[in-house]
Short mmCIF file of C-alpha atoms in Angstrom, two decimals:
data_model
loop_
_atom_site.label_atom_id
_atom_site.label_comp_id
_atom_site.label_asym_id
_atom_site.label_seq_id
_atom_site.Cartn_x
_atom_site.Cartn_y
_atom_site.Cartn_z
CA UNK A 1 -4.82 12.30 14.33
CA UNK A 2 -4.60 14.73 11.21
CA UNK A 3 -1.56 12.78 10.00
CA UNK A 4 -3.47 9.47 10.47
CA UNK A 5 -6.82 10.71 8.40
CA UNK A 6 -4.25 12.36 5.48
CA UNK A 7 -2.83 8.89 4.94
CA UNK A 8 -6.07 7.31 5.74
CA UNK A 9 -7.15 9.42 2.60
CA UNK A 10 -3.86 8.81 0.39
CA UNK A 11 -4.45 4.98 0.31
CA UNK A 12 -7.53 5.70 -0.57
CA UNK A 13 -6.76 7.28 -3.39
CA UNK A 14 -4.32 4.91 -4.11
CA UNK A 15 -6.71 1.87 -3.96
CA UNK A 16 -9.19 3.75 -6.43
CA UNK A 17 -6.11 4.56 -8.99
CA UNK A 18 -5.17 0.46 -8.67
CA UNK A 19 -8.72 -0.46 -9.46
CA UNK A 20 -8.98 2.32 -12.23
CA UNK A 21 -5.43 1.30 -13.77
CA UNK A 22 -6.19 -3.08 -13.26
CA UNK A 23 -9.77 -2.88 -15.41
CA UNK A 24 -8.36 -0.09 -18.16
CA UNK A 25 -5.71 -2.92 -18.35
CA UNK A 26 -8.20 -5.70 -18.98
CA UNK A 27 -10.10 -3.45 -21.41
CA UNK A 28 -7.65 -2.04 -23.64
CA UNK A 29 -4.89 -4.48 -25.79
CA UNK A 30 -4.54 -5.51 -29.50
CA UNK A 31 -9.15 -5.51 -29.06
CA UNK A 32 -11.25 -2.85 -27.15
CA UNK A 33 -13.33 -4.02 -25.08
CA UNK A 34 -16.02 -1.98 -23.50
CA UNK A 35 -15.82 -1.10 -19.69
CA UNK A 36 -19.39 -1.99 -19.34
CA UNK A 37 -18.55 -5.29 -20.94
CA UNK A 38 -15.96 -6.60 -18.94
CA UNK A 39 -17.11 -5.68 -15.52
CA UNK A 40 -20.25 -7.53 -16.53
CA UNK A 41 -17.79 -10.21 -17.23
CA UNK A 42 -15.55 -10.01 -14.09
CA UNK A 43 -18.94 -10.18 -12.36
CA UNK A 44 -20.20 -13.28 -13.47
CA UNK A 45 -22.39 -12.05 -16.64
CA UNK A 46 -21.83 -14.30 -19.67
CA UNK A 47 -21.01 -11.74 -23.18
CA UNK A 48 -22.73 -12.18 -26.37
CA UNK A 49 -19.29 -12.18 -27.73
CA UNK A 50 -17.60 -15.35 -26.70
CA UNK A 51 -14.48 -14.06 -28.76
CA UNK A 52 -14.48 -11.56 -25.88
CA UNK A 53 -15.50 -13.63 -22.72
CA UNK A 54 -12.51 -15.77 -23.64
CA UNK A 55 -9.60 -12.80 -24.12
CA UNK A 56 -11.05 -11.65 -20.89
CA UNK A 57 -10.76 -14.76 -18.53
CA UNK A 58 -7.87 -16.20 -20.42
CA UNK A 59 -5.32 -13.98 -21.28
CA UNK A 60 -6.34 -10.25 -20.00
CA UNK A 61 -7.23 -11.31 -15.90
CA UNK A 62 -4.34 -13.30 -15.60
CA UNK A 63 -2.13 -10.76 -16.98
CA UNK A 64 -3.32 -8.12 -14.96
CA UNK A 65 -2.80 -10.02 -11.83
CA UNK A 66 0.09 -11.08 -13.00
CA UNK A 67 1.45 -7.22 -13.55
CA UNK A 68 -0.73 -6.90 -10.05
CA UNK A 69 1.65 -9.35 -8.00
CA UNK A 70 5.17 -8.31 -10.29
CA UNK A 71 4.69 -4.57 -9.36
CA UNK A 72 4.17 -5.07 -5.87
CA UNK A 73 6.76 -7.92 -5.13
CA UNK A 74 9.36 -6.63 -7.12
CA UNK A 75 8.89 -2.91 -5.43
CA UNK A 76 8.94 -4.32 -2.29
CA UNK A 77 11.92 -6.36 -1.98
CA UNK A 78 13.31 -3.12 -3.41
CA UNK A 79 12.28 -1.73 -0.26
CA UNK A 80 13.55 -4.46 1.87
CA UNK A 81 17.12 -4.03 0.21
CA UNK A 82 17.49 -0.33 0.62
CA UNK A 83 16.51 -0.61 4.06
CA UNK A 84 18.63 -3.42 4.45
CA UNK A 85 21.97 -1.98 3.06
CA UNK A 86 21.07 1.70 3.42
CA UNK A 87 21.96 2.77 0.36
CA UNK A 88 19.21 4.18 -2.06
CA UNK A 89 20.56 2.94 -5.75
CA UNK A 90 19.73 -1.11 -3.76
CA UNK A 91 17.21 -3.05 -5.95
CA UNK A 92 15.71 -6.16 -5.52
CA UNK A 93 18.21 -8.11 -7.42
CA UNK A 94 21.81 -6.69 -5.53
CA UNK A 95 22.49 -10.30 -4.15
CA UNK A 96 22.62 -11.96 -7.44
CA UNK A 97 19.00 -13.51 -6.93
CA UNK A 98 17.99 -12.35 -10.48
CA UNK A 99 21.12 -13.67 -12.63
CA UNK A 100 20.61 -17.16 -10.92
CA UNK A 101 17.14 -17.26 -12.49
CA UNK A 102 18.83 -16.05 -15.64
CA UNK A 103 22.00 -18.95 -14.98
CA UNK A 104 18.70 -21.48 -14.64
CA UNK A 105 17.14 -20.20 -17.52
CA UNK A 106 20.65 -20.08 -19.88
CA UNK A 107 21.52 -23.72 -18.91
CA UNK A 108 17.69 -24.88 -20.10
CA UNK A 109 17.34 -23.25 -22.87
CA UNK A 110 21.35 -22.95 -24.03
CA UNK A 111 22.59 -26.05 -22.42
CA UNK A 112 19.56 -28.16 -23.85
CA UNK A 113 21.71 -28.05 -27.23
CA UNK A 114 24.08 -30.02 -25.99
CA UNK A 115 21.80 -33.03 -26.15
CA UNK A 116 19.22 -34.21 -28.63
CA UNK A 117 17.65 -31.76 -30.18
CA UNK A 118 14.58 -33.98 -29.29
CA UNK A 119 15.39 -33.83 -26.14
CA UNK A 120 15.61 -30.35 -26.29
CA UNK A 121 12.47 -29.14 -27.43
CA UNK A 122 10.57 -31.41 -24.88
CA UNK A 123 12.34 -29.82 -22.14
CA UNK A 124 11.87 -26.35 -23.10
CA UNK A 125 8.23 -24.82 -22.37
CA UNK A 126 7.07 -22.17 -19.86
CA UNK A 127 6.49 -24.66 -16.51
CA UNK A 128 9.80 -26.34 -17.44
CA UNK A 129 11.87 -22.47 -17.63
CA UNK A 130 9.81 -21.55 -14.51
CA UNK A 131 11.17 -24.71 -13.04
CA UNK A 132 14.93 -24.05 -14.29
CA UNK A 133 14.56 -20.34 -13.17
CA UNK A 134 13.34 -21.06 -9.99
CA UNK A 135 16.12 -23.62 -8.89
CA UNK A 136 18.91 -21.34 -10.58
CA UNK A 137 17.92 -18.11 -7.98
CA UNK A 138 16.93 -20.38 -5.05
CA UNK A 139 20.67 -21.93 -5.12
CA UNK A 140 22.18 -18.43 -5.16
CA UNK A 141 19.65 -17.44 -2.44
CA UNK A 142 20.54 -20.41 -0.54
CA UNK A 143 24.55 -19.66 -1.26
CA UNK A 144 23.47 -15.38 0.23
CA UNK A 145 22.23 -17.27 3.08
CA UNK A 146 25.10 -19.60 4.16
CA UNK A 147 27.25 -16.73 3.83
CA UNK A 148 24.77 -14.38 5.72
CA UNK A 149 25.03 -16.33 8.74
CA UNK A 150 29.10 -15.99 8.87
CA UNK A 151 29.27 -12.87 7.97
CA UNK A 152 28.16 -9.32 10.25
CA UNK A 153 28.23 -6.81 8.26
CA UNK A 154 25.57 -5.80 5.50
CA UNK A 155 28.04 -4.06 3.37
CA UNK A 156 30.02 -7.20 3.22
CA UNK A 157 27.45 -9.25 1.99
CA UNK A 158 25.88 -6.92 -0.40
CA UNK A 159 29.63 -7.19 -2.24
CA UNK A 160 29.15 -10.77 -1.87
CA UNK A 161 25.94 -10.86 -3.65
CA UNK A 162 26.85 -8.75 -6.47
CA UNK A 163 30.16 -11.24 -6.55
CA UNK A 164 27.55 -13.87 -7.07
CA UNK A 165 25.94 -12.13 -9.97
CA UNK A 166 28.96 -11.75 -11.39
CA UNK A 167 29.60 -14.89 -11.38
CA UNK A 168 26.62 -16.51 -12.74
CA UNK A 169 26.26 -13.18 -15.76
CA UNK A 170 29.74 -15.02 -16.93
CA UNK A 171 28.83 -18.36 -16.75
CA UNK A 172 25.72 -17.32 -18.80
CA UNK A 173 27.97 -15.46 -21.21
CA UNK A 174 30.34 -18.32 -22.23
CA UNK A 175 26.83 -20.12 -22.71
CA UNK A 176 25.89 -17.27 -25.71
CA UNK A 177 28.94 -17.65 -27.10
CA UNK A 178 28.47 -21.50 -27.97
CA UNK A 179 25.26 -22.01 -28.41
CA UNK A 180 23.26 -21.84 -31.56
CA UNK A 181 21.84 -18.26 -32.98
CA UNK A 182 17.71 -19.92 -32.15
CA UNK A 183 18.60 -20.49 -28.57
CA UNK A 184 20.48 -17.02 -28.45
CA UNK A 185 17.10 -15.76 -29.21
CA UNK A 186 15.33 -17.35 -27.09
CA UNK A 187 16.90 -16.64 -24.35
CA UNK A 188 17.09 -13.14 -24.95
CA UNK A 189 13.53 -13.01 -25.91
CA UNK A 190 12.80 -14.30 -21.77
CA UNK A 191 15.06 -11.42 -20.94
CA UNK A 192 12.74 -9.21 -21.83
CA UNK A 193 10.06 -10.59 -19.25
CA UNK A 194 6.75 -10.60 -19.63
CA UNK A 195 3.26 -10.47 -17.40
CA UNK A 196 1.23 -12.74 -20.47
CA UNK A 197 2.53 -16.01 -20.08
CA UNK A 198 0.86 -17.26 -16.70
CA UNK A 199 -1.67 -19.53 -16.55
CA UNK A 200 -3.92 -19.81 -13.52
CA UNK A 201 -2.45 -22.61 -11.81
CA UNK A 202 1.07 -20.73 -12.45
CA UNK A 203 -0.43 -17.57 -11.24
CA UNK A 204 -1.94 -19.40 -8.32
CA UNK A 205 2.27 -20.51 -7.24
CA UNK A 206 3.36 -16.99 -7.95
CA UNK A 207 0.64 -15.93 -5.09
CA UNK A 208 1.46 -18.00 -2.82
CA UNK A 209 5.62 -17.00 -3.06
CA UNK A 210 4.66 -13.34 -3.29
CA UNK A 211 2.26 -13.73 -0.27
CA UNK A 212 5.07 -15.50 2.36
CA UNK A 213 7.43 -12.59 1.16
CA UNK A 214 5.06 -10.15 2.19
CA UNK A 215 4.13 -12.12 5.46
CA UNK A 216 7.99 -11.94 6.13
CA UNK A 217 8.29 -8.46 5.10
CA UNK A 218 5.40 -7.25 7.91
CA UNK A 219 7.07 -9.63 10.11
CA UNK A 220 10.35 -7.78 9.79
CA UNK A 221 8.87 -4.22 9.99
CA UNK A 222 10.28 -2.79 13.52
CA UNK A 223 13.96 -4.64 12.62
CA UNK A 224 13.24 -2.45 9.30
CA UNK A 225 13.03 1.03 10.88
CA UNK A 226 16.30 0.35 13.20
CA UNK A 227 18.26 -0.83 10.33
CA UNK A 228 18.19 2.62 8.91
CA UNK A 229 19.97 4.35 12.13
CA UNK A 230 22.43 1.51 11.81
CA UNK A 231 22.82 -1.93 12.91
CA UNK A 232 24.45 -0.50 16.21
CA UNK A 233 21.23 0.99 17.25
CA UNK A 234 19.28 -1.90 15.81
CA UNK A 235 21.28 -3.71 18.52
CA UNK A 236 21.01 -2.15 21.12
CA UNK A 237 17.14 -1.75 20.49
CA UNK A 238 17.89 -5.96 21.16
CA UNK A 239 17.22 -6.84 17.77
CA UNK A 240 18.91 -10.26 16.65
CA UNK A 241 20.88 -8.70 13.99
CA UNK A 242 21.16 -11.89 12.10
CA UNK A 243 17.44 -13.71 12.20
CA UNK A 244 16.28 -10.41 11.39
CA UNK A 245 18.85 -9.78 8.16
CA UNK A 246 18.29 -13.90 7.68
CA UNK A 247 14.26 -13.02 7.51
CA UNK A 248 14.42 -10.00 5.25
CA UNK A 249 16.89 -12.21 3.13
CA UNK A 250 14.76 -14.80 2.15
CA UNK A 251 11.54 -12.81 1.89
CA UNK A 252 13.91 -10.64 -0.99
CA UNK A 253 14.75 -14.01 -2.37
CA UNK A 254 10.77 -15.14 -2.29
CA UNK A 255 9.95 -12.04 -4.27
CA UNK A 256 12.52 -11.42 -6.34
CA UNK A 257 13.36 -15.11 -7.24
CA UNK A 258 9.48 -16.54 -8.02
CA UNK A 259 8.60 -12.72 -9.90
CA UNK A 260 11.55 -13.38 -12.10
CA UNK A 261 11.27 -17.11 -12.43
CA UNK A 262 7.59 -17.16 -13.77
CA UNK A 263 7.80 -13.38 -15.50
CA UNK A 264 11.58 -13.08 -16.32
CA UNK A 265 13.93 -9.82 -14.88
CA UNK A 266 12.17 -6.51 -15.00
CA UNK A 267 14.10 -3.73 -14.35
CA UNK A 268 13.90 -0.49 -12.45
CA UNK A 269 10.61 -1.45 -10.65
CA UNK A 270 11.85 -1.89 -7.49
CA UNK A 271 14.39 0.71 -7.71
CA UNK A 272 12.03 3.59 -8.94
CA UNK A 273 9.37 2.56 -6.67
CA UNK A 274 10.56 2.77 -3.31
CA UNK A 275 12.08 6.67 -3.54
CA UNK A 276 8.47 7.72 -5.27
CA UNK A 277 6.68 6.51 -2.16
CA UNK A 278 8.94 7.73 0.69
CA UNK A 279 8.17 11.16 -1.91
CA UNK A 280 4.62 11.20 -1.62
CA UNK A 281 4.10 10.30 1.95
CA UNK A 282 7.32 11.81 3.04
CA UNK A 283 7.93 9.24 6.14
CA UNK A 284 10.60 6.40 6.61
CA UNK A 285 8.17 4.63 8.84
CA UNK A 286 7.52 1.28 7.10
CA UNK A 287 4.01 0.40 8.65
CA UNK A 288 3.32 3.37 6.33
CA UNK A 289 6.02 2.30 3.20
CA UNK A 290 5.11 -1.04 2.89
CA UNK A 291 1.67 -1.02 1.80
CA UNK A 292 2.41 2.13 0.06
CA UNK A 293 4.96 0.27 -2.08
CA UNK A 294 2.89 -2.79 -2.70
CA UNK A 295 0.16 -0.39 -4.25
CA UNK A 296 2.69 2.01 -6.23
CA UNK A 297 4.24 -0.60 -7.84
CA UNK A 298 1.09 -2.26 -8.32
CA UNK A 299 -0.03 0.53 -10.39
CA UNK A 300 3.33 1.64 -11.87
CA UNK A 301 3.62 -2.00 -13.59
CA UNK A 302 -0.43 -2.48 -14.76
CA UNK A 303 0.32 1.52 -16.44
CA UNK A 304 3.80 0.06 -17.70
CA UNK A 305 2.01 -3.18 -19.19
CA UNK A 306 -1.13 -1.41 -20.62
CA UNK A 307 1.44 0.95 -22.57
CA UNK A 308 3.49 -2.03 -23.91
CA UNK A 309 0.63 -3.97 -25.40
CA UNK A 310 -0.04 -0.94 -27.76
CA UNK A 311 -4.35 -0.94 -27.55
CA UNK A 312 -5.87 -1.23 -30.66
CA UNK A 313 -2.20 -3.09 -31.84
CA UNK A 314 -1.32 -6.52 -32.60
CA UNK A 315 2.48 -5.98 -31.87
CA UNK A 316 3.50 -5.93 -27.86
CA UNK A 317 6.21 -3.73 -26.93
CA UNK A 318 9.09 -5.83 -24.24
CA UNK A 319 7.74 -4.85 -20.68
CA UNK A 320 11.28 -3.98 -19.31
CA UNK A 321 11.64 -1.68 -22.45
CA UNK A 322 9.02 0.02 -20.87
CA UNK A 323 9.84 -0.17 -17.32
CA UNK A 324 13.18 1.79 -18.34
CA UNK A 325 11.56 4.21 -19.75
CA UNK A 326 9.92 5.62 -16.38
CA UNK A 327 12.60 4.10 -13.72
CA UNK A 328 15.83 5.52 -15.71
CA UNK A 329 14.04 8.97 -15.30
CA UNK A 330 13.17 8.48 -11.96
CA UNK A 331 17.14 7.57 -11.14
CA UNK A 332 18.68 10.08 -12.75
CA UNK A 333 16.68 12.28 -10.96
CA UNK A 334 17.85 10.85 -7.86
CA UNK A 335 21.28 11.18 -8.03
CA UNK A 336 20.70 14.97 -9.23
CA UNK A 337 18.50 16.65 -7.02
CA UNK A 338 19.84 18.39 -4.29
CA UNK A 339 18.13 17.48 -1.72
CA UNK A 340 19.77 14.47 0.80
CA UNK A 341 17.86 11.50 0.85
CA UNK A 342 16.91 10.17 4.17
CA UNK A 343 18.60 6.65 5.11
#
């Protein structure tokens, strides 16, 4: 009962830090804007500034959900992956998920100069690179699954997946090398991600993917905490070994795939994320870890955003710049400390 009321308390306290660190998000950026002022916004008050009103419900709100659903997805397919593979340096983007959105994005943007350049610059605009992004890590997810089905162990397939990166981060490189020095840029400039490019009805997609990985992810919670005393146990718990690796596949892919299709690959998030909760609440149960993570890395990316648009600054720093910043920290930290972690 005391164990239930302390984390009863600590998501709390987390849910009060998430609503503290989502509205200093929508008040600070390259224009202050009072606290009183935008909740009267958020709350249906119209502001004598329209200047204001508009930043608020056009750029700042989706951006913060937008941080809002990145943090969480990407730090819990993080979770999901470590579990998966037991092995604590997993991340979200170990079965090549991420550098098939990048493949998507390279042959858009790169291979678009093989044809007209007319043709070219109609094809290229956000909806379009979601589009390409979206196909390019769905077909590598879909390629993780085939493979998934033949093959029994987890190890295996993890080297499989990170085959398939491979792959696809070469195909992408012989792309750079031919292609003109404006596409280069471009390309490299989605690299960076970003959390400011969503519309609503793009934000409203990115829900709905982020929302069936979760449903899978809760779904998959009791195969979850066998996997980490082994997929012998798991079976003889009589866990189907292979819908449940199948299930925790695709909800990776849902997550990782549609965060990095509509915001590009951010880094360290779910890598960081994952080890700082099983820290704080010091438990490998995952009725506990996933929520925990979807807040945590809630939080850690709406900090990590409202420190790269520089308040009070017109220039915006690259959100993965950022995100390095705290996760490389957090990993070398990791591999250091003394203590064995628990998997």
């Amino acid at each position: 009962m005391q164990v239930e009321k302390t984390y009863r308390t600590s998501f709390l306290l987390l849910l009060l830090v998430l609503v503290i660190t989502f509205i200093t998000n929508i008040c600070l950026g390259s224009v202050s804007i009072p606290v009183s002022k935008t909740l009267h916004s958020i709350f249906g008050g119209s502001l004598e500034n329209t200047a204001w009103e508009y930043i608020i419900w056009n750029y700042r709100l989706p951006k913060a959900f937008t941080a809002l659903l990145v943090g969480s997805g990407l730090a819990l397919s993080g979770l999901l992956m470590q579990t998966l593979f037991r092995n604590p340096l997993a991340g979200p983007f170990v079965l090549g998920i991420s550098s098939g959105a990048s493949l998507g994005a390279a042959i858009l943007i790169m291979g678009s100069a093989t044809f007209t350049s007319w043709l070219g610059i109609t094809l290229i605009n956000d909806v379009s690179l979601a589009l390409a992004s979206s196909m390019g890590s769905f077909l590598v997810l879909f390629c993780v699954l085939l493979i998934a089905r033949k093959v029994k162990d987890s190890m295996a397939l993890l080297i499989i997946g990170l085959m398939f990166g491979s792959i696809t981060a070469a195909i992408v490189s012989v792309l750079s090398y031919f292609t003109q020095a404006e596409k280069l840029q471009q390309f490299v400039y989605w690299s960076f991600g970003s959390v400011g490019n969503l519309s609503w009805h793009q934000l409203l997609l990115l829900l709905t993917l982020v929302c069936l990985g979760i449903f899978l992810s809760v779904l998959s919670i009791k195969p979850l905490n066998a996997f980490l005393l082994g997929e012998n146990y798991a079976r003889s718990l009589g866990i189907n070994l292979v819908s449940s690796r199948f299930k925790i596949i695709v909800a990776t892919g849902l997550l990782a795939g549609g965060i990095t299709a509509f915001a590009g690959p951010i880094a360290f998030i779910g890598l960081a994320v994952p080890h700082l909760t099983r820290q704080v609440f010091n438990t490998t149960e995952h009725r506990i870890l996933v929520p925990a993570v979807l807040a945590y890395g809630a939080i850690l990316m709406l900090v990590c955003d409202t420190i790269a648009q520089l308040p009070n600054n017109a220039n915006v720093l690259p959100i993965n710049a950022i995100t390095s910043i705290f996760g490389a920290p957090v990993v070398i930290w990791l591999l250091l400390r003394k203590r064995k972690m628990v998997f």
